[in-house]
Coordinates of C-alpha atoms in Angstrom, one line a residue:
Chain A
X403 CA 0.0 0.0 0.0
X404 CA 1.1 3.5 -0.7
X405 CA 1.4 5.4 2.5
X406 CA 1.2 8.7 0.8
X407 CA -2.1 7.4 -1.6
X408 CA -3.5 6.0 1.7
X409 CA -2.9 9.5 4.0
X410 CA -4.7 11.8 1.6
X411 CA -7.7 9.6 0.9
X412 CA -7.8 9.6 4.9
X413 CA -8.1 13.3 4.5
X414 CA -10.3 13.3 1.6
X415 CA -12.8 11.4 3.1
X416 CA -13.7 13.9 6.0
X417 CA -15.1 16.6 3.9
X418 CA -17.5 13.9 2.8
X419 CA -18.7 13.0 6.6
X420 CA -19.5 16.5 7.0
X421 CA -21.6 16.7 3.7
X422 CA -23.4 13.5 5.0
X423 CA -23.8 15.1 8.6
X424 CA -25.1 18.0 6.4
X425 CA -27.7 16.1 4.4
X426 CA -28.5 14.4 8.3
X427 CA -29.5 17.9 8.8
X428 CA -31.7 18.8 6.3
X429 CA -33.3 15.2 6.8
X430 CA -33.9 15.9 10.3
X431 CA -35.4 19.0 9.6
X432 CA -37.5 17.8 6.9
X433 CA -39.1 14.7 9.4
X434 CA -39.9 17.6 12.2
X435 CA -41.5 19.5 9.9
X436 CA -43.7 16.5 8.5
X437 CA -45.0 15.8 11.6
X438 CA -45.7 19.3 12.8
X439 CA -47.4 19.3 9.1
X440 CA -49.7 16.1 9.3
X441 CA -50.8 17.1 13.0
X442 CA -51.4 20.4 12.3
X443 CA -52.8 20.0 8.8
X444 CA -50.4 22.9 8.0
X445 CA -50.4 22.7 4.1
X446 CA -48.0 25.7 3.6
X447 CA -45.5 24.0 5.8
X448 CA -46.4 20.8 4.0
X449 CA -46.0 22.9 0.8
X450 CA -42.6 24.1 1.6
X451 CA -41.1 20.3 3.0
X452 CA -41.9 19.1 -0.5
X453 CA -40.3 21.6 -2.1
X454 CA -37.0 21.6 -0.6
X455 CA -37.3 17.4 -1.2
X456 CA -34.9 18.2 -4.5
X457 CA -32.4 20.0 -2.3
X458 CA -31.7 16.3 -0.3
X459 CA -31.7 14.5 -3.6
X460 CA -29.0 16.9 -5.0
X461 CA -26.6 16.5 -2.2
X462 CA -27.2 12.6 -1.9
X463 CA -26.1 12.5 -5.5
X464 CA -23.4 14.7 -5.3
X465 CA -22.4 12.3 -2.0
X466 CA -22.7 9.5 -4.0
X467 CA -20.5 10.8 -7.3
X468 CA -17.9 12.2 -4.9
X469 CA -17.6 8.8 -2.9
X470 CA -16.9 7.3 -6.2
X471 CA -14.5 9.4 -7.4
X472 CA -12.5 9.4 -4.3
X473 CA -12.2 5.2 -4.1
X474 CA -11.5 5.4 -8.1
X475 CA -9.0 7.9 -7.2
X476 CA -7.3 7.2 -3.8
X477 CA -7.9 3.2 -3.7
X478 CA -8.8 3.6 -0.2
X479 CA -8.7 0.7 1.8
X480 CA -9.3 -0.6 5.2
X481 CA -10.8 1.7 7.6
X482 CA -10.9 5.0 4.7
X483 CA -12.5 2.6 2.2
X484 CA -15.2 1.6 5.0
X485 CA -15.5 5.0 5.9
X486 CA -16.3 6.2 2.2
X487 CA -18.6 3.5 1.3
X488 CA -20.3 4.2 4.7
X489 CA -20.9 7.8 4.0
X490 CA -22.2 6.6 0.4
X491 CA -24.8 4.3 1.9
X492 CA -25.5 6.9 5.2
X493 CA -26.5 9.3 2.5
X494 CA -28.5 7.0 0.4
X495 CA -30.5 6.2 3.8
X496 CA -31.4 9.7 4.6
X497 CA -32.2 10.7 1.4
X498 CA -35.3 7.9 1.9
X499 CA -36.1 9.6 4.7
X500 CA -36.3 12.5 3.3
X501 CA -38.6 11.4 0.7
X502 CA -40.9 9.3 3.6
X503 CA -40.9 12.7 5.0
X504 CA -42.1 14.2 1.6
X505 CA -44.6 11.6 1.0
X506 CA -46.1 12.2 4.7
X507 CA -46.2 16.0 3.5
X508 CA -47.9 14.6 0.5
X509 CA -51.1 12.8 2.6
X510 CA -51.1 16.1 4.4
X511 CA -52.1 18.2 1.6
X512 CA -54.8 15.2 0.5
X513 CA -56.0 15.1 4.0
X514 CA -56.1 18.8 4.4
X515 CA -59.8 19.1 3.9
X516 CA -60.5 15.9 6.3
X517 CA -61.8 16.4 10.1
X518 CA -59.1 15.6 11.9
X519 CA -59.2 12.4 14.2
X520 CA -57.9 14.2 17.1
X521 CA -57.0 11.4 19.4
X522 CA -54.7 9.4 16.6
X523 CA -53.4 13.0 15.8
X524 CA -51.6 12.6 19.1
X525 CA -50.8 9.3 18.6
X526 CA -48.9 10.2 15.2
X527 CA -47.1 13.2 16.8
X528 CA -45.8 11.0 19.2
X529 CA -44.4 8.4 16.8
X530 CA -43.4 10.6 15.0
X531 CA -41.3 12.4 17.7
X532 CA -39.8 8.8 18.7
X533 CA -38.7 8.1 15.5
X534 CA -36.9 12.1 14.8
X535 CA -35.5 11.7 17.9
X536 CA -33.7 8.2 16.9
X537 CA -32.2 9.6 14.0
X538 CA -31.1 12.5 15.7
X539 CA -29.1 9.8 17.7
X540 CA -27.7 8.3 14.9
X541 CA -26.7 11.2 13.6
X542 CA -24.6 12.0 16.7
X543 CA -23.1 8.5 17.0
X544 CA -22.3 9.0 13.3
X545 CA -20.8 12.4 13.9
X546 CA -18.7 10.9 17.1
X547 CA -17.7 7.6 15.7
X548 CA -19.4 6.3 19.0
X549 CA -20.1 2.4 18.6
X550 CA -22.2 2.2 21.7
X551 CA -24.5 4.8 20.9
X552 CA -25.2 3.6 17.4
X553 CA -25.5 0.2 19.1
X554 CA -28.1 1.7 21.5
X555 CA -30.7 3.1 18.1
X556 CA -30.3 -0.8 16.5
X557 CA -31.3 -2.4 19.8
X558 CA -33.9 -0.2 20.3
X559 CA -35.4 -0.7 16.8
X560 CA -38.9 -2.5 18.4
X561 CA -39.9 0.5 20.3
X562 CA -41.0 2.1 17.2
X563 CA -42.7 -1.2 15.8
X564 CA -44.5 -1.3 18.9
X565 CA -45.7 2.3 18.2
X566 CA -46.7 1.8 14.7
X567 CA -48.5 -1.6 16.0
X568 CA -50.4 -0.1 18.2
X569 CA -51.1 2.7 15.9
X570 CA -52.4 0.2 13.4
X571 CA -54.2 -1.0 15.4
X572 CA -56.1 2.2 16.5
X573 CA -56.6 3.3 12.9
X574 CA -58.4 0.2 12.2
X575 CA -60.8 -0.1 15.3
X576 CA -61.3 4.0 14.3
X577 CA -62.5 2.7 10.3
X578 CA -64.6 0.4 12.1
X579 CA -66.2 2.5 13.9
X580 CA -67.1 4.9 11.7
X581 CA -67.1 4.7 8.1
X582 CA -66.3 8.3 7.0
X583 CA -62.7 7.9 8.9
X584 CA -61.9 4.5 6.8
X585 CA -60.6 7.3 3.6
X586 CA -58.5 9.7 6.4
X587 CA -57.3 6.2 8.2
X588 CA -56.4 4.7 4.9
X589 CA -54.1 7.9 4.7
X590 CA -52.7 7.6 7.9
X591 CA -51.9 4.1 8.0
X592 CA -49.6 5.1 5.1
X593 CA -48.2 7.8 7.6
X594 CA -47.6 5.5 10.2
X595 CA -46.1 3.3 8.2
X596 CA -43.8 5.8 6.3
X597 CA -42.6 6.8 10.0
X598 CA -41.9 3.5 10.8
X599 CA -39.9 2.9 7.9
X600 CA -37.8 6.3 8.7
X601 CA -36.8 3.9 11.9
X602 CA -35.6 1.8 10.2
X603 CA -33.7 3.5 8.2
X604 CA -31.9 5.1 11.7
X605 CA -31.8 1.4 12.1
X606 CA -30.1 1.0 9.4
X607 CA -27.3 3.8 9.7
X608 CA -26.6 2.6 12.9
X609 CA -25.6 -0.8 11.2
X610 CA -23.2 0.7 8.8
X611 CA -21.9 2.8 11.8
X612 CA -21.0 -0.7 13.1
X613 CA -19.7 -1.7 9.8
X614 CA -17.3 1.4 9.1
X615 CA -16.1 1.3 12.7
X616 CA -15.4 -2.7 13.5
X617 CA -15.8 -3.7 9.6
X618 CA -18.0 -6.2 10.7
X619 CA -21.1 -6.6 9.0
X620 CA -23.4 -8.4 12.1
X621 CA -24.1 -5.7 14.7
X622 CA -25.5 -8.6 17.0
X623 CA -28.4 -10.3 17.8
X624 CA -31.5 -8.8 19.4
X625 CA -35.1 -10.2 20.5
X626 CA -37.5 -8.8 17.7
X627 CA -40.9 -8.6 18.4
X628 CA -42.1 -10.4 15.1
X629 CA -46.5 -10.1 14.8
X630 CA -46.0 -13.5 12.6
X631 CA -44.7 -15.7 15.1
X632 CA -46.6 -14.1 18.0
X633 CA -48.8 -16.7 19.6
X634 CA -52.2 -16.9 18.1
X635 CA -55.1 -15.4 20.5
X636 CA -57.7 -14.7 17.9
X637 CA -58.4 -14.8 14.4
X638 CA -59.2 -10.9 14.6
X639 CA -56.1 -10.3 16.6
X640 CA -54.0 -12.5 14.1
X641 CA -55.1 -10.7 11.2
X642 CA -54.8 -7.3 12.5
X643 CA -51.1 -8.0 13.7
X644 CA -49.2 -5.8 11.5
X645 CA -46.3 -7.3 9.7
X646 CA -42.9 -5.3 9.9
X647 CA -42.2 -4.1 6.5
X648 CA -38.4 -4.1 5.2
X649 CA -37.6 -2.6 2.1
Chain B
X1094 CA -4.9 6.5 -18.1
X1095 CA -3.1 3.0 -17.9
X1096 CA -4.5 1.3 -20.9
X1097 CA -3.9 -2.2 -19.6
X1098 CA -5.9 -1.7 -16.0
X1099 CA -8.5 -0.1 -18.0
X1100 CA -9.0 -2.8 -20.3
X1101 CA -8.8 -5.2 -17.1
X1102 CA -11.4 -3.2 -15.4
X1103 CA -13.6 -3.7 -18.3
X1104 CA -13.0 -7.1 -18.2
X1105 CA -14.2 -7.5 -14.8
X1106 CA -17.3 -5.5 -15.3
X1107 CA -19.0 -8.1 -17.3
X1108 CA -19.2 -10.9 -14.5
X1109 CA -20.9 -8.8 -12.3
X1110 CA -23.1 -7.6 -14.6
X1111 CA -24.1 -11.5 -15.3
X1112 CA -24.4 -11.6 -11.5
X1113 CA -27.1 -8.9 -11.7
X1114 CA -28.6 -10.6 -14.2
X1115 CA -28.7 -13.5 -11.7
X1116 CA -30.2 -11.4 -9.4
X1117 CA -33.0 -9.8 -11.4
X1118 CA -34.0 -13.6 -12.4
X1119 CA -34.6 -13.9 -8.2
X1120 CA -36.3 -11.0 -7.9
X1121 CA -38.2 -11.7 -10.7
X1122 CA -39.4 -15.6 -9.6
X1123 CA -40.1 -13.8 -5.8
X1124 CA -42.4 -11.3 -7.3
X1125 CA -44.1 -13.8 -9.8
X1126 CA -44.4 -16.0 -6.0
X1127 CA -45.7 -13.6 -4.5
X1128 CA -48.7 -12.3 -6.2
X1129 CA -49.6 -16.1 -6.7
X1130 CA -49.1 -16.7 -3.1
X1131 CA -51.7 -13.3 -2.1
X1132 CA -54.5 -14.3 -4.8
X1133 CA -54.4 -18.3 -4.1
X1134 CA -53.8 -17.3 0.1
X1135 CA -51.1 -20.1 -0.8
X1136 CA -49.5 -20.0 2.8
X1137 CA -46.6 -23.1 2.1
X1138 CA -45.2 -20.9 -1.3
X1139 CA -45.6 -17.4 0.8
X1140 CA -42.8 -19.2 3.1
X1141 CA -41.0 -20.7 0.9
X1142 CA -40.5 -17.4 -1.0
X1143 CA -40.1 -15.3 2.5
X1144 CA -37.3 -18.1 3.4
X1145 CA -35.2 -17.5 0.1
X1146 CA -34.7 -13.3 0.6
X1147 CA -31.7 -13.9 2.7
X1148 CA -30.0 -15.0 -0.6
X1149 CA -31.1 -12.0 -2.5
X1150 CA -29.4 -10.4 0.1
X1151 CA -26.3 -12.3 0.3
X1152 CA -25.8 -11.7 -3.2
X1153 CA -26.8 -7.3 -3.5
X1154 CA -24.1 -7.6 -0.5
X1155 CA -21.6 -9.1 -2.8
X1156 CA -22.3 -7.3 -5.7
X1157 CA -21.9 -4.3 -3.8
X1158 CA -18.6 -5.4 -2.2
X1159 CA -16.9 -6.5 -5.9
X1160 CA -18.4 -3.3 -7.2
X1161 CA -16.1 -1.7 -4.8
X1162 CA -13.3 -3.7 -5.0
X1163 CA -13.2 -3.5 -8.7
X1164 CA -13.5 0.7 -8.8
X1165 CA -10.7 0.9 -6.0
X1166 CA -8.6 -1.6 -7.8
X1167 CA -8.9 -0.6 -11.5
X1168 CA -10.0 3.0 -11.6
X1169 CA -11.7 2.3 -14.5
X1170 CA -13.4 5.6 -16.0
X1171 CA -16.2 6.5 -18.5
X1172 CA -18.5 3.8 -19.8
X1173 CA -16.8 0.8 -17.3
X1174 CA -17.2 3.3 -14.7
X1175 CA -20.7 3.6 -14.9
X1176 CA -21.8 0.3 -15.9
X1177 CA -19.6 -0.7 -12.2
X1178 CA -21.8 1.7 -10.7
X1179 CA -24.9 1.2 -12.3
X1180 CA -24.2 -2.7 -11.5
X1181 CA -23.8 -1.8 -7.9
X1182 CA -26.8 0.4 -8.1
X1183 CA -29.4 -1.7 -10.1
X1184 CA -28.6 -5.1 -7.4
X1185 CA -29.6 -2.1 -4.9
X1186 CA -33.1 -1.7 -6.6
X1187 CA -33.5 -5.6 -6.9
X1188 CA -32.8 -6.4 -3.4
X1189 CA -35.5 -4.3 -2.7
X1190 CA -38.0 -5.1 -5.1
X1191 CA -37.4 -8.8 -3.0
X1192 CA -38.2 -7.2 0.2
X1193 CA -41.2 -5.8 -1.1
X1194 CA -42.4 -9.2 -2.1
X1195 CA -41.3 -10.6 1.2
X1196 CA -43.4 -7.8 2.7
X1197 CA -46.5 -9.3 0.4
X1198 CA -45.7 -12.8 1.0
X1199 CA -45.8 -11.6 5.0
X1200 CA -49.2 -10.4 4.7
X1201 CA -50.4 -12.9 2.5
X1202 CA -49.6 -15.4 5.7
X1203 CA -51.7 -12.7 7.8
X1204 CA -54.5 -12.5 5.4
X1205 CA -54.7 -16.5 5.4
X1206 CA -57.6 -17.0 7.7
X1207 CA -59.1 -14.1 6.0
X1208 CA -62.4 -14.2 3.5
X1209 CA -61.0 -12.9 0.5
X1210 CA -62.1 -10.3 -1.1
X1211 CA -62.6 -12.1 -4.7
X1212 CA -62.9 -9.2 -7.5
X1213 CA -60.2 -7.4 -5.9
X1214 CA -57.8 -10.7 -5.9
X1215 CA -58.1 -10.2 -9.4
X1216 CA -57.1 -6.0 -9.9
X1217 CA -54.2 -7.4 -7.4
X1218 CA -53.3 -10.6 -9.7
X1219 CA -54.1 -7.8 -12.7
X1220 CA -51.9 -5.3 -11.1
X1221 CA -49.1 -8.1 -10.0
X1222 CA -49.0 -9.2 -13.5
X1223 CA -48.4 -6.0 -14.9
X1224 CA -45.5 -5.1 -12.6
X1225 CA -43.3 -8.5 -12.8
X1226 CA -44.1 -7.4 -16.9
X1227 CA -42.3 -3.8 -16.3
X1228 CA -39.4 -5.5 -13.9
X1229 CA -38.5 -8.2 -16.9
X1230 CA -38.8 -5.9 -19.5
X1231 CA -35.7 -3.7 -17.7
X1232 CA -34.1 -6.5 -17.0
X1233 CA -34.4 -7.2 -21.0
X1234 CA -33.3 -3.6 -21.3
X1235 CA -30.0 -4.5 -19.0
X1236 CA -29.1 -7.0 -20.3
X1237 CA -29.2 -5.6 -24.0
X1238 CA -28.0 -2.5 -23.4
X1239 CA -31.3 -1.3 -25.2
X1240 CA -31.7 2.5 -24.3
X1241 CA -35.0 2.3 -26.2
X1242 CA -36.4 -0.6 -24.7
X1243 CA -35.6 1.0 -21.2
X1244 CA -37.0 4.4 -22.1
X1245 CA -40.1 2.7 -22.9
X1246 CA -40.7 1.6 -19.5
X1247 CA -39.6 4.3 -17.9
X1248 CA -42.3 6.3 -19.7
X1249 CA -44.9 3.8 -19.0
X1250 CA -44.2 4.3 -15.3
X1251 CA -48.2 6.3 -14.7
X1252 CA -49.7 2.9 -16.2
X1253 CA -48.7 1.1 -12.7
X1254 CA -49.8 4.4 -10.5
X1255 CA -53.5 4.5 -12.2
X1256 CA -53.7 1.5 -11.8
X1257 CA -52.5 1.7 -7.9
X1258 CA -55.3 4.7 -7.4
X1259 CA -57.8 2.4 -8.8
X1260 CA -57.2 -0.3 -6.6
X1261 CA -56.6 2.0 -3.4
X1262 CA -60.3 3.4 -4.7
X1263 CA -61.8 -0.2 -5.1
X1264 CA -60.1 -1.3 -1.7
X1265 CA -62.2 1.9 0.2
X1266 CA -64.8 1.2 -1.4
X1267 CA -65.2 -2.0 0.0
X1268 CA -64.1 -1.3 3.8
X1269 CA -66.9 1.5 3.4
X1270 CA -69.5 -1.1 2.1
X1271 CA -68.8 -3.6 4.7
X1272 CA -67.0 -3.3 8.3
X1273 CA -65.6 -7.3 8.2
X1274 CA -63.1 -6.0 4.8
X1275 CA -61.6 -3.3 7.2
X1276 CA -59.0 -5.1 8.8
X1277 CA -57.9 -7.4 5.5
X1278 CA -58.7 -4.0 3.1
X1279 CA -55.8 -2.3 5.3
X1280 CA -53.4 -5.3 4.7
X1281 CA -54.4 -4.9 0.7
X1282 CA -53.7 -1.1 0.8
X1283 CA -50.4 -2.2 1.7
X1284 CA -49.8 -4.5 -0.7
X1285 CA -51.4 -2.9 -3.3
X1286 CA -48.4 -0.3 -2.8
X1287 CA -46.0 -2.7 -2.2
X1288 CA -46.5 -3.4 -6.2
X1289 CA -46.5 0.0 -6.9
X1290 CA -43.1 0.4 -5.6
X1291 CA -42.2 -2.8 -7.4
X1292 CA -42.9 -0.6 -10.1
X1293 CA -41.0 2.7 -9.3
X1294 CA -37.7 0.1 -9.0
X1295 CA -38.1 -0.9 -12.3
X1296 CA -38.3 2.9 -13.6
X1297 CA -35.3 3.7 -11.2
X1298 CA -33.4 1.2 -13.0
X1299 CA -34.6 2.2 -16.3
X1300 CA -32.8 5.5 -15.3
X1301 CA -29.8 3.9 -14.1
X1302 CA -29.0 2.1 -17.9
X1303 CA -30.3 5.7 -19.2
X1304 CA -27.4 6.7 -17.4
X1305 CA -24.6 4.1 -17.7
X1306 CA -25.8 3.9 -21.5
X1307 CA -25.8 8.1 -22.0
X1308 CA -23.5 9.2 -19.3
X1309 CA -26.6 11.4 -18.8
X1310 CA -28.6 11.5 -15.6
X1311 CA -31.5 12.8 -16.6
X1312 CA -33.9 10.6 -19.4
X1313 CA -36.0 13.0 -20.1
X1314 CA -39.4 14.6 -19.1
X1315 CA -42.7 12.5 -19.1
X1316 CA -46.2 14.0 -17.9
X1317 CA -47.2 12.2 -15.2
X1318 CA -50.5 12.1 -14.0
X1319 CA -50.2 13.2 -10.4
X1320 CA -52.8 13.3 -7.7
X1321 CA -52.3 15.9 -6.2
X1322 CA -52.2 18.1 -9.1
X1323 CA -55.4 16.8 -10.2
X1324 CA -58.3 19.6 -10.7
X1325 CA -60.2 18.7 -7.5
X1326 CA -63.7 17.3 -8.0
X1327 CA -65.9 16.4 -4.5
X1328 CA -64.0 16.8 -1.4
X1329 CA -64.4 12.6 -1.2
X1330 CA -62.7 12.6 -4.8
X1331 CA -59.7 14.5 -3.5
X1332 CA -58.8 13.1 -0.2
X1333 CA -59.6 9.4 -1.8
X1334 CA -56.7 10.6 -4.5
X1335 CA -53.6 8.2 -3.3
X1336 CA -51.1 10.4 -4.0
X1337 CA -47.3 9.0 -5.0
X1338 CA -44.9 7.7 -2.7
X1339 CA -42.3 7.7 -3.9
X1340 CA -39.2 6.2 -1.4

C-alpha cells in the first residue's frame, strides 16, 4: 500500500462525513416538519417540505459521485474505504427519509380538507417524535464515531414497531367505527407506516456505523418482536397484527 | 490512463453484470411468488419465497462489495465506470424489489384465515402481473444495453400508478361497504403499494441504464399524471386521490 495514496484519501474522506452530517440535517429537519405538518394539517409548511425534497436528492447525488471518485482515485482501503462507502450508503439512507418525509407531507395536503381524528393526531405526533428523535441519535453517533450509541438506536429498533403496531391498530378499530374515517385512516396508516420505515432507516445507519467502525457486517443479535410468530389469540387479533415491512 | 488496467477493469465489469442478471432472475421468480401466493392465500409458497430473501441479500451484499473492489482496484473511468456503478446500483433496486415481495408474502400469511375479497384478488393478480411485466422488460433492457427498450418503460411508469389509485379506490370502497373488509382492506392497501413500488424500482433502473448507457442523468421529461395536481372534484374525490410515494 502506498502510505502517501492512503494519508490523503484519509483526508479526503472527511469533507464527505460533514456533507453527510449535512444532508442528516436537512433530513432531520424535513421529518420535524412532516410531523408538525400532518398534525397540524399545515399545508404551507407541508407545501414548503416538498419543495426543498430536491435539495436532499442533489446532495445525496453529489455524495454518491464524490464517494466514487474518491475510491477510483485514492484506492482507499481498510478503515478509509469503510468509511467512504459508509458515507455513500448513510447518505443514500437519509435521502429515503427525506422522501418518507415528503410523501407524509404529501397525505397532508390530501387530507387537508378531512376532520381531523384528534385522538390518533396525538398518537402520530408521538411516533413521530420517537422516530426524529432516533435519527437525531444516529446522527450524533455518526458524527462521534461512537459504537455504543449507534448500538443503543439498532437495539432499540422494536420501540417504534410497537408504536406503529399499536397505531395500526387504532386506525383500524377507528374505520370500524365509523365509516367516513376509513378514507382519512387509509391515509394515515400510510403515515404510520412511512414513519416507521424512517426507523428503520436510523436502524439501518446505525448498522453501517457498526460496519465502518469494527468492519464487521453483524451488529449482534436482538429479540425482535415479530406479529407472525406471535402466539395466536384470535383470528381478529392475528389478522390485524401488522407485519414489519423491510424494504 | 493505464490502458492495460482499463482494459482489465472492463473485463471484470462483465461478471458482475451477469451476477445482476442473476439477481434480477430472483427478484423476478419472488415477485411472480408472490402475487400467486396473495390471490391463491397459498401460505406453504408465501414461506418458501419469504425463506429465500436472505439469498437475494447475500448476493446485492456481494455485488456491492466486488463493485467496490473492482473501482478501488482498477479505476476504471467513462462507460466501465458507470456500468460498475450502475451494477452496484441496479442489485440495490433488486434487493429491494425482494423485500417488497417478502413484505407481500408476510401479509399474505396474515390474510390467510381471512375471507378474500374475490374481485379485488383479481385487480391485485391484474396489477401483480403487470409489474413483474415492467421488472422483466428492464431487466431485458439491462441486459441488452437497449436504451429504447428502457425508455419505454420508464415512460410507461403512470400505467402502474393509475392502476394503484384504482385499486386503493376499489379497496375503500369496499371497507366502506362492509365493516368485516376493514382489517384485510388495510393489509391490501399495503400490498397494493407494495407493487406499486415494485414498479417505481423498475423505472429507477430504467434511469440507471439511461445513465450508464448516455452518461446522462436525466432521461427525459414525461407527464405524469399526479394526484395531487389533479383539478379537485368532490372533497371525497380528493382526499380518496392516493397520492405517489415515492421512497
Amino acid at each position: 500500500m502506498n502510505e502517501h495514496w492512503a494519508k490523503t484519501g484519509a483526508e479526503l474522506v472527511e469533507p464527505l462525513v460533514a456533507e453527510v452530517a449535512r444532508l442528516g440535517g436537512l433530513a432531520e429537519a424535513q421529518i420535524a416538519d412532516c410531523v408538525d405538518a400532518i398534525t397540524r394539517r399545515d399545508v404551507p409548511l407541508a407545501q414548503a417540505l416538498i419543495a426543498r425534497d430536491p435539495k436532499l436528492d442533489r446532495l445525496q447525488a453529489d455524495i454518491e459521485r464524490r464517494a466514487i471518485e474518491l475510491i477510483a482515485s485514492h484506492q482507499p482501503t481498510g478503515r478509509t474505504l469503510r468509511r467512504t462507502v459508509a458515507a455513500m450508503k448513510i447518505a443514500n439512507n437519509l435521502e429515503r427519509c427525506g422522501d418518507l418525509a415528503r410523501n407524509i407531507a404529501k397525505r397532508t395536503l390530501v387530507l387537508s380538507g378531512a376532520e381531523p381524528l384528534t385522538p390518533l393526531t396525538r398518537s402520530i405526533d408521538r411516533m413521530g417524535r420517537l422516530v426524529a428523535s432516533r435519527l437525531k441519535e444516529v446522527l450524533d453517533a455518526y458524527s462521534a464515531s461512537d459504537l455504543e450509541k449507534a448500538a443503543g438506536v439498532w437495539m432499540r429498533d422494536d420501540e417504534i414497531d410497537e408504536h406503529y403496531n399499536s397505531l395500526f391498530r387504532e386506525l383500524l378499530t377507528y374505520m370500524m367505527g365509523d365509516p367516513r374515517t376509513i378514507t382519512p385512516g387509509a391515509h394515515l396508516l400510510f403515515v404510520a407506516k412511512n414513519l416507521e420505515r424512517i426507523g428503520d432507516h436510523a436502524t439501518n445507519i446505525a448498522e453501517i456505523i457498526h460496519f465502518e467502525i469494527t468492519g464487521e457486517a453483524d451488529i449482534g443479535e436482538r429479540p425482535k418482536w415479530d406479529a407472525l410468530n406471535a402466539p395466536s389469540k384470535t383470528a381478529l387479533a392475528d389478522i390485524a397484527a401488522a407485519p414489519k415491512d423491510e424494504v
